[in-house]
PDB file of C-alpha atoms in Angstrom:
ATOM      1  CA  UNK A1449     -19.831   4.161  27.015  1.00 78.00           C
ATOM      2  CA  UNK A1450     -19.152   7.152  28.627  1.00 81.00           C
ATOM      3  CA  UNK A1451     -16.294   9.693  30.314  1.00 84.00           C
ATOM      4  CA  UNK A1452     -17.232  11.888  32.695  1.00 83.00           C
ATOM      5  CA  UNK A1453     -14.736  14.300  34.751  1.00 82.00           C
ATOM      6  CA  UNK A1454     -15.926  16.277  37.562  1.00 77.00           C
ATOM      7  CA  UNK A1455     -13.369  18.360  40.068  1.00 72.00           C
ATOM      8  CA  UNK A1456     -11.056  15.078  41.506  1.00 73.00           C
ATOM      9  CA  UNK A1457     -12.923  12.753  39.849  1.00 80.00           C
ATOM     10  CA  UNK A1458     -12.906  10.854  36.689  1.00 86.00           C
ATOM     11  CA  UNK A1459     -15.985   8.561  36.239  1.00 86.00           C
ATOM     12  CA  UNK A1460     -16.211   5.767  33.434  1.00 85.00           C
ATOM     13  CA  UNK A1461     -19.876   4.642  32.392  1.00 85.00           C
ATOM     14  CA  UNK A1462     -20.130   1.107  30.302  1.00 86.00           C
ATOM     15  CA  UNK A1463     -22.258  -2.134  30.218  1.00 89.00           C
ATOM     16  CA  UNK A1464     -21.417  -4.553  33.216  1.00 88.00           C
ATOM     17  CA  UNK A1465     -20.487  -6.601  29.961  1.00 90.00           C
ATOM     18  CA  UNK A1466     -17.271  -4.675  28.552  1.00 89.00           C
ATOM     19  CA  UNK A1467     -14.118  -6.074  30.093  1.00 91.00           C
ATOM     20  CA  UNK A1468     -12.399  -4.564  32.386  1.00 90.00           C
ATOM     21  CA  UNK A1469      -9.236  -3.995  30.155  1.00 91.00           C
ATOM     22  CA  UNK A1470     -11.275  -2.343  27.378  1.00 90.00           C
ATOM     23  CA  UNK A1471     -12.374   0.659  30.016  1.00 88.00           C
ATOM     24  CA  UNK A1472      -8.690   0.801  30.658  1.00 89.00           C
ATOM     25  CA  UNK A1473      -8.021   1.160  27.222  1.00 89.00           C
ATOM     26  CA  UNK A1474     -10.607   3.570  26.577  1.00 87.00           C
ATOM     27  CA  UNK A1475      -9.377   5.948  29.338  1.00 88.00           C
ATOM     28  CA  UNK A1476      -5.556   5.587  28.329  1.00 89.00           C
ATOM     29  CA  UNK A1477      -7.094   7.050  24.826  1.00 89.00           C
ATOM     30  CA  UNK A1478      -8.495   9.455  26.410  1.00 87.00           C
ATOM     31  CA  UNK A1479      -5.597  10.065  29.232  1.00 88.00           C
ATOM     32  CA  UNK A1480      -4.362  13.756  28.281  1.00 88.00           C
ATOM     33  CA  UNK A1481      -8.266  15.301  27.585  1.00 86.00           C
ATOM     34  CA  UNK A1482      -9.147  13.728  31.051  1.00 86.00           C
ATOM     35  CA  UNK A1483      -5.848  15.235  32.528  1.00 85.00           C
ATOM     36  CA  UNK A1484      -6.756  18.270  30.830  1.00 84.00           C
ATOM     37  CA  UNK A1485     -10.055  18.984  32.642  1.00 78.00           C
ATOM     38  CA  UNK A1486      -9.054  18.024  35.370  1.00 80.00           C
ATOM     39  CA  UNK A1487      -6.221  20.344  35.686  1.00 80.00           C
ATOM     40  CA  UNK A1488      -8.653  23.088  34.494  1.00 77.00           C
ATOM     41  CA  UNK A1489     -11.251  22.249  37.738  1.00 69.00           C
ATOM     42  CA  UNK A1490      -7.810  22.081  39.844  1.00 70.00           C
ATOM     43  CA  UNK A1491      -6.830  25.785  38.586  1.00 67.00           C
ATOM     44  CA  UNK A1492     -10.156  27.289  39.126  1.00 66.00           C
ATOM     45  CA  UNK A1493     -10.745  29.121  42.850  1.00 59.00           C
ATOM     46  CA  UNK A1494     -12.452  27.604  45.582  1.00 58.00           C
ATOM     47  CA  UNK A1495     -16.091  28.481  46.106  1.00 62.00           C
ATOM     48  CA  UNK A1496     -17.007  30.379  49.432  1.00 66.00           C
ATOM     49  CA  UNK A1497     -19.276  29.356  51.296  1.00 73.00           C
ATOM     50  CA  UNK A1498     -22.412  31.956  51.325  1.00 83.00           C
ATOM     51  CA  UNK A1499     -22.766  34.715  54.231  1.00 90.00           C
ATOM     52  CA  UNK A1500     -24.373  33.111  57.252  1.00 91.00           C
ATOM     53  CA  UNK A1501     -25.065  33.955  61.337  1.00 94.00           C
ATOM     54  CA  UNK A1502     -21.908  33.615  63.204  1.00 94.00           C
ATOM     55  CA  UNK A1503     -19.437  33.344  60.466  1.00 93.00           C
ATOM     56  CA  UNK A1504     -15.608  35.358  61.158  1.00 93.00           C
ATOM     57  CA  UNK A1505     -14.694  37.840  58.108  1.00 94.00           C
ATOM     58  CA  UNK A1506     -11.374  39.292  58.312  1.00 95.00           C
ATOM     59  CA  UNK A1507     -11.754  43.070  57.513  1.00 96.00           C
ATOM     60  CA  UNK A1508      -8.730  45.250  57.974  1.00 95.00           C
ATOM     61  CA  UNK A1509      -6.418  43.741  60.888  1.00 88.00           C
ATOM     62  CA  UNK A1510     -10.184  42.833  62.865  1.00 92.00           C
ATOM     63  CA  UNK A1511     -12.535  39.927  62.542  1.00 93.00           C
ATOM     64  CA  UNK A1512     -15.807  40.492  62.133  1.00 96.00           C
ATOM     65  CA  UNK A1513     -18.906  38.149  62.683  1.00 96.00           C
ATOM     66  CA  UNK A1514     -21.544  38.154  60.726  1.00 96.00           C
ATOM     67  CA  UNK A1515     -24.943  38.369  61.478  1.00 96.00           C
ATOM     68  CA  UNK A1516     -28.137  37.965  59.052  1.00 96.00           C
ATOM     69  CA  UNK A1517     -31.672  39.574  59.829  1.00 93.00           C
ATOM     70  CA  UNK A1518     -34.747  38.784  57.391  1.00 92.00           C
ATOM     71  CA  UNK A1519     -36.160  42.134  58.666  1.00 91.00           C
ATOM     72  CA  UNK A1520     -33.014  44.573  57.508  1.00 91.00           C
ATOM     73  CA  UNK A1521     -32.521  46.005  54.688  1.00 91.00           C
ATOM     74  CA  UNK A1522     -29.210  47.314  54.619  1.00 92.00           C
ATOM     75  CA  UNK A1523     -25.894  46.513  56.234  1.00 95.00           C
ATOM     76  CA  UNK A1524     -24.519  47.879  59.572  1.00 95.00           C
ATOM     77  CA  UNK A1525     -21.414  47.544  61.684  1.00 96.00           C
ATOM     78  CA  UNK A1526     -22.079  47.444  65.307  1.00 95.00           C
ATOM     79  CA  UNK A1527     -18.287  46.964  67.010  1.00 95.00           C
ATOM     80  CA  UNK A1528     -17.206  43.801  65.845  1.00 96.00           C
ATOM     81  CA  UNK A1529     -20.538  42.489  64.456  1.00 97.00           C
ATOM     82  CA  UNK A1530     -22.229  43.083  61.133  1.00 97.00           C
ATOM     83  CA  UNK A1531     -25.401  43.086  60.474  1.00 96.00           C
ATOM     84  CA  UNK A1532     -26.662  42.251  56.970  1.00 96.00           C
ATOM     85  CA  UNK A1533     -30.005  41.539  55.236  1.00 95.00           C
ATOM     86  CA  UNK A1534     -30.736  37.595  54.865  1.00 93.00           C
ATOM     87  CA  UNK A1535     -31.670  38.116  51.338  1.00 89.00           C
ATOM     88  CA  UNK A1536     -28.726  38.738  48.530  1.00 90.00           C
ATOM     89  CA  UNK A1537     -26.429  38.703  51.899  1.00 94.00           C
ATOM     90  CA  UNK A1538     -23.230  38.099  49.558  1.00 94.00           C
ATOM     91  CA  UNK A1539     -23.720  41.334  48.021  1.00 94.00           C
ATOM     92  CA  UNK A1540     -25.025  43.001  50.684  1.00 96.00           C
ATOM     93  CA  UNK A1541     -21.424  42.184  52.482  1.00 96.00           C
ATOM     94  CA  UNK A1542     -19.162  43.379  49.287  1.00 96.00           C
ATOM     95  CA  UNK A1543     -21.135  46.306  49.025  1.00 96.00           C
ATOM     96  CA  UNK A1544     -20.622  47.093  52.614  1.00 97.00           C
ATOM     97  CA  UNK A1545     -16.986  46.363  52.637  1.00 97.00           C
ATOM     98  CA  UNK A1546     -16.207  49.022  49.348  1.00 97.00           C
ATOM     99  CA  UNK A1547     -17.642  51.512  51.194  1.00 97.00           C
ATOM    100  CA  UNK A1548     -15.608  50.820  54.575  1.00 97.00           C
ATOM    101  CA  UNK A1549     -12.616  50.300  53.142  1.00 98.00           C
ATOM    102  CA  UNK A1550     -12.997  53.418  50.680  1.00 98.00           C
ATOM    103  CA  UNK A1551     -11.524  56.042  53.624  1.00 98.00           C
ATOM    104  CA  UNK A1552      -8.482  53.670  55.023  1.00 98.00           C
ATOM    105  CA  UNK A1553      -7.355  52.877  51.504  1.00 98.00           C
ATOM    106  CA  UNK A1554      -6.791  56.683  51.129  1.00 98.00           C
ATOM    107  CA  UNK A1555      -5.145  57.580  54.468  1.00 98.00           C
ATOM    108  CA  UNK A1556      -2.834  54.330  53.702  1.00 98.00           C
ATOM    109  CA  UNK A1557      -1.544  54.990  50.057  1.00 98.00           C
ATOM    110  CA  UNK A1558      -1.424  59.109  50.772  1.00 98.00           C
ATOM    111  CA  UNK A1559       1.593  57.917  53.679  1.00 98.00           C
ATOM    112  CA  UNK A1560       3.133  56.113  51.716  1.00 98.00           C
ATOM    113  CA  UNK A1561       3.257  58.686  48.935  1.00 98.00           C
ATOM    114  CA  UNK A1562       4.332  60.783  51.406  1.00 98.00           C
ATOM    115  CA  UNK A1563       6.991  58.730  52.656  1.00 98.00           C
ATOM    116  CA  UNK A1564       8.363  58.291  49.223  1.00 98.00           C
ATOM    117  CA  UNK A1565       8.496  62.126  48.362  1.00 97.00           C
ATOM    118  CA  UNK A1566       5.700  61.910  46.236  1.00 97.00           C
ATOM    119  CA  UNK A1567       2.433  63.201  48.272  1.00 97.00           C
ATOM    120  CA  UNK A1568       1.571  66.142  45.023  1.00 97.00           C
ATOM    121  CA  UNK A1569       1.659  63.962  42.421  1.00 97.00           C
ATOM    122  CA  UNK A1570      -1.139  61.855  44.097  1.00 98.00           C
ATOM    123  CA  UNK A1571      -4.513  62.881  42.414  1.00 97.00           C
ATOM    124  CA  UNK A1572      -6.819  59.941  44.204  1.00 97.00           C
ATOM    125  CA  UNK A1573      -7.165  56.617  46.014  1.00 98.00           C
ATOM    126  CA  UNK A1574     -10.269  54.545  44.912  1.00 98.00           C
ATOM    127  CA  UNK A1575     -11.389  51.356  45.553  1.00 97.00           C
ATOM    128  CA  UNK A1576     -11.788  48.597  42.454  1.00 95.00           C
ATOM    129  CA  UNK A1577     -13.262  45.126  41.887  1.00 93.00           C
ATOM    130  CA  UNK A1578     -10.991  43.478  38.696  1.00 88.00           C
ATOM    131  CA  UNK A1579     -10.568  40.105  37.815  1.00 81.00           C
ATOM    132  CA  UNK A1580      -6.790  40.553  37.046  1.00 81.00           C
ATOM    133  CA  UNK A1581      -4.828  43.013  39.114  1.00 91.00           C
ATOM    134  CA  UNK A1582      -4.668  43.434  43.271  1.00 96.00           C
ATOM    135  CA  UNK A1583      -3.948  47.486  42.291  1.00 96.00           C
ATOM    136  CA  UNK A1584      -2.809  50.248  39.449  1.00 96.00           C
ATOM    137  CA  UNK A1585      -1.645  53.446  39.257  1.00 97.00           C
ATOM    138  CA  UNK A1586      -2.538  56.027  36.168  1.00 96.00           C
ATOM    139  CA  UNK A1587      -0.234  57.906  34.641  1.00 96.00           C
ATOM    140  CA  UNK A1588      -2.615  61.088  36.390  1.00 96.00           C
ATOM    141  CA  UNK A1589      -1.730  59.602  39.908  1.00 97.00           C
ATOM    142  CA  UNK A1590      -4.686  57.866  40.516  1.00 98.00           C
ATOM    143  CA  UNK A1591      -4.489  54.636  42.427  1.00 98.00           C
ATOM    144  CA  UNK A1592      -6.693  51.625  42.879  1.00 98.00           C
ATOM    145  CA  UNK A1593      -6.965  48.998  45.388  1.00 98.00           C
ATOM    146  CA  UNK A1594      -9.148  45.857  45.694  1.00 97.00           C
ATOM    147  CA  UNK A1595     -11.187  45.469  48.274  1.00 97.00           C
ATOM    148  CA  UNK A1596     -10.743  42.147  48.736  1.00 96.00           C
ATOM    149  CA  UNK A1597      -7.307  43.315  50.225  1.00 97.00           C
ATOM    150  CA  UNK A1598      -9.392  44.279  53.007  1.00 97.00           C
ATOM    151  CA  UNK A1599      -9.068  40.545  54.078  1.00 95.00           C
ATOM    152  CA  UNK A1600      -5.503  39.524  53.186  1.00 95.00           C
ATOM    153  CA  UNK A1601      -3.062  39.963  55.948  1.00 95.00           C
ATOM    154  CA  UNK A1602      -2.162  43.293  57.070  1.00 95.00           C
ATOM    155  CA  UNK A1603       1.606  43.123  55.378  1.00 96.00           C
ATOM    156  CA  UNK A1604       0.289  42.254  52.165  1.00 96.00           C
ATOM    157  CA  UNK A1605      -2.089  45.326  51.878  1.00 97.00           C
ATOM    158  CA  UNK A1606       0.474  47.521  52.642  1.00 98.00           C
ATOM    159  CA  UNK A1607       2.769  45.893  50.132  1.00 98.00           C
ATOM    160  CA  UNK A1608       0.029  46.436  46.877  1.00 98.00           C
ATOM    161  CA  UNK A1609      -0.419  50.252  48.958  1.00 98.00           C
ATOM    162  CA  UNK A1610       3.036  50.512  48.581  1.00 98.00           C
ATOM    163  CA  UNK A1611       3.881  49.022  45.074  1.00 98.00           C
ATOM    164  CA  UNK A1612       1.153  51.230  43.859  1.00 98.00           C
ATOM    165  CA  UNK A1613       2.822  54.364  45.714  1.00 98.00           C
ATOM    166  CA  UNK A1614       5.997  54.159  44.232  1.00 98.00           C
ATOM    167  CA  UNK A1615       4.682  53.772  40.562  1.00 98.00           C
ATOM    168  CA  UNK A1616       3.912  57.530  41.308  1.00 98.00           C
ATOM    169  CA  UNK A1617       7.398  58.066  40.741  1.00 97.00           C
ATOM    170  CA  UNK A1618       8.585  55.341  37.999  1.00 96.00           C
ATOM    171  CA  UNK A1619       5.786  54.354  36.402  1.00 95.00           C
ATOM    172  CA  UNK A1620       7.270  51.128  34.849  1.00 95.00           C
ATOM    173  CA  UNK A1621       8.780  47.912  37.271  1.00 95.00           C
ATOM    174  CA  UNK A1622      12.756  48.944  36.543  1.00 96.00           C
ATOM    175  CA  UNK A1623      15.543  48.855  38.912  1.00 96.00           C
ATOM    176  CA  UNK A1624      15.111  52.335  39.967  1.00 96.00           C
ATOM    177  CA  UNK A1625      11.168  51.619  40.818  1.00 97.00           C
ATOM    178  CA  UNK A1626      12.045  48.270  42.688  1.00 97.00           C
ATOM    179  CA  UNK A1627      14.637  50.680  45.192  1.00 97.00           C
ATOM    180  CA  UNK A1628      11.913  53.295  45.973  1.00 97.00           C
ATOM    181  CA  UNK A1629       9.742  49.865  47.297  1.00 98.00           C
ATOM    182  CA  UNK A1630      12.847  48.291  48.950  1.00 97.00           C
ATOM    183  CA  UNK A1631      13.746  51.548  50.989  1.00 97.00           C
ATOM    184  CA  UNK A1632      10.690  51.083  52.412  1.00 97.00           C
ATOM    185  CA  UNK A1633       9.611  47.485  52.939  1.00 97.00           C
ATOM    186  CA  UNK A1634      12.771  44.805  52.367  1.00 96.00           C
ATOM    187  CA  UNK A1635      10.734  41.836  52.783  1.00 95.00           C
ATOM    188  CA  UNK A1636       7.962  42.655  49.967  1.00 96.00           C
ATOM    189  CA  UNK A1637       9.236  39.333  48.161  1.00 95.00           C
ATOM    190  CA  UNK A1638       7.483  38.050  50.605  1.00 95.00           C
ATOM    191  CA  UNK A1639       4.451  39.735  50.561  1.00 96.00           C
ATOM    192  CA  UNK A1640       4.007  39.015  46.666  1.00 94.00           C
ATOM    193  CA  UNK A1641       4.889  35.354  47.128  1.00 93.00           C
ATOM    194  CA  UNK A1642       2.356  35.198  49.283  1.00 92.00           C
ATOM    195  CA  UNK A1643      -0.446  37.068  46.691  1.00 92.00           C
ATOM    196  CA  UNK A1644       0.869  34.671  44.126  1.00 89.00           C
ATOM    197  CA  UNK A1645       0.274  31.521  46.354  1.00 86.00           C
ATOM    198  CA  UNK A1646      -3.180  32.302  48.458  1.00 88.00           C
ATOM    199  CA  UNK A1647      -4.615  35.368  46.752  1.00 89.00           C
ATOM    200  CA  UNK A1648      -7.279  32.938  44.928  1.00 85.00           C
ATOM    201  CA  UNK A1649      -8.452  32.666  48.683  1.00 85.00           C
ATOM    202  CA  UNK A1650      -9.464  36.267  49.054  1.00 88.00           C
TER     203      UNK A1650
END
């Protein structure tokens, strides 16, 4: 016999033989591993589906469809539609979508430094691709971004653009930091609920 747990699913394997309340005895035995895995398949983030023709990518307040050529080789934004190569499409869009984002990352953090008084002590705006963290600021002033905030709602970019801005000033998450990012966006609670509850979607 036999316990097998895949994502929603928990799937008992036994002899047409073994009575019924046996299996039910077997998985009560086994009730917090199989609750286990399956909260660990719950936790992990959904798959997305791979690049294809006709697909909508948000990118920076715009949608953008996607469409897939065996003949190109390299990416290319024509108005609203981008053109990728069929083959290794998924990387061909993140690859893409660093370099786009690169130039409105810096023109967004650099006003909001400047709106918080704190334009000089901003030494450069850079796009990253971590596991753990949305943004960070160096004690030098350098700032990071994901760029898979290129496809969160506009608010919520601005928010990390912002929370990052303001460490150029307190460096830490005190009371003093939290007023800088108040004085300029009230509703950020908001905006990090939201990171907490869909950012796994990005």
């Amino acid at each position: 016999m036999a316990v097998q747990v895949t994502p929603g699913a928990v799937t008992l394997f036994a002899p047409t033989r073994v009575p019924l309340s046996q299996l039910r005895d077997i998985l009560d035995a086994r009730r917090d591993w199989v609750a286990g895995h399956l909260a660990g398949y719950a936790a992990r983030p959904p798959q997305r589906p791979a690049p294809q023709t006709g697909q909508r990518v948000p990118f920076l307040e715009q949608d953008l469809t996607l469409h897939l050529d065996a003949t190109r080789t390299r990416p290319e934004r024509d108005g609203t539609t981008l053109h990728l190569p069929a083959q290794n499409a998924e990387a061909a869009l993140t690859a893409w979508t660093r370099r786009a984002c690169a130039a409105p990352y810096r023109t967004l953090v650099g006003d909001y430094a400047a709106m918080l008084g704190a334009a000089e002590r901003l030494s450069g705006v850079h796009v990253s691709d971590t596991r753990t963290r949305w943004g960070s600021c160096s004690a030098d002033g350098s700032i990071r971004l994901h760029w898979k905030l290129t496809r969160a709602p506009t608010e919520v970019l601005h928010y990390v653009a912002l929370h990052e801005a303001a460490h150029l000033l307190e460096l830490n998450h005190s009371a003093r930091y939290w007023a800088h990012v108040t004085r300029l966006m009230p509703g950020w609670p908001a905006h990090r609920a939201w990171l907490k509850e869909y950012g796994h979607t990005l």
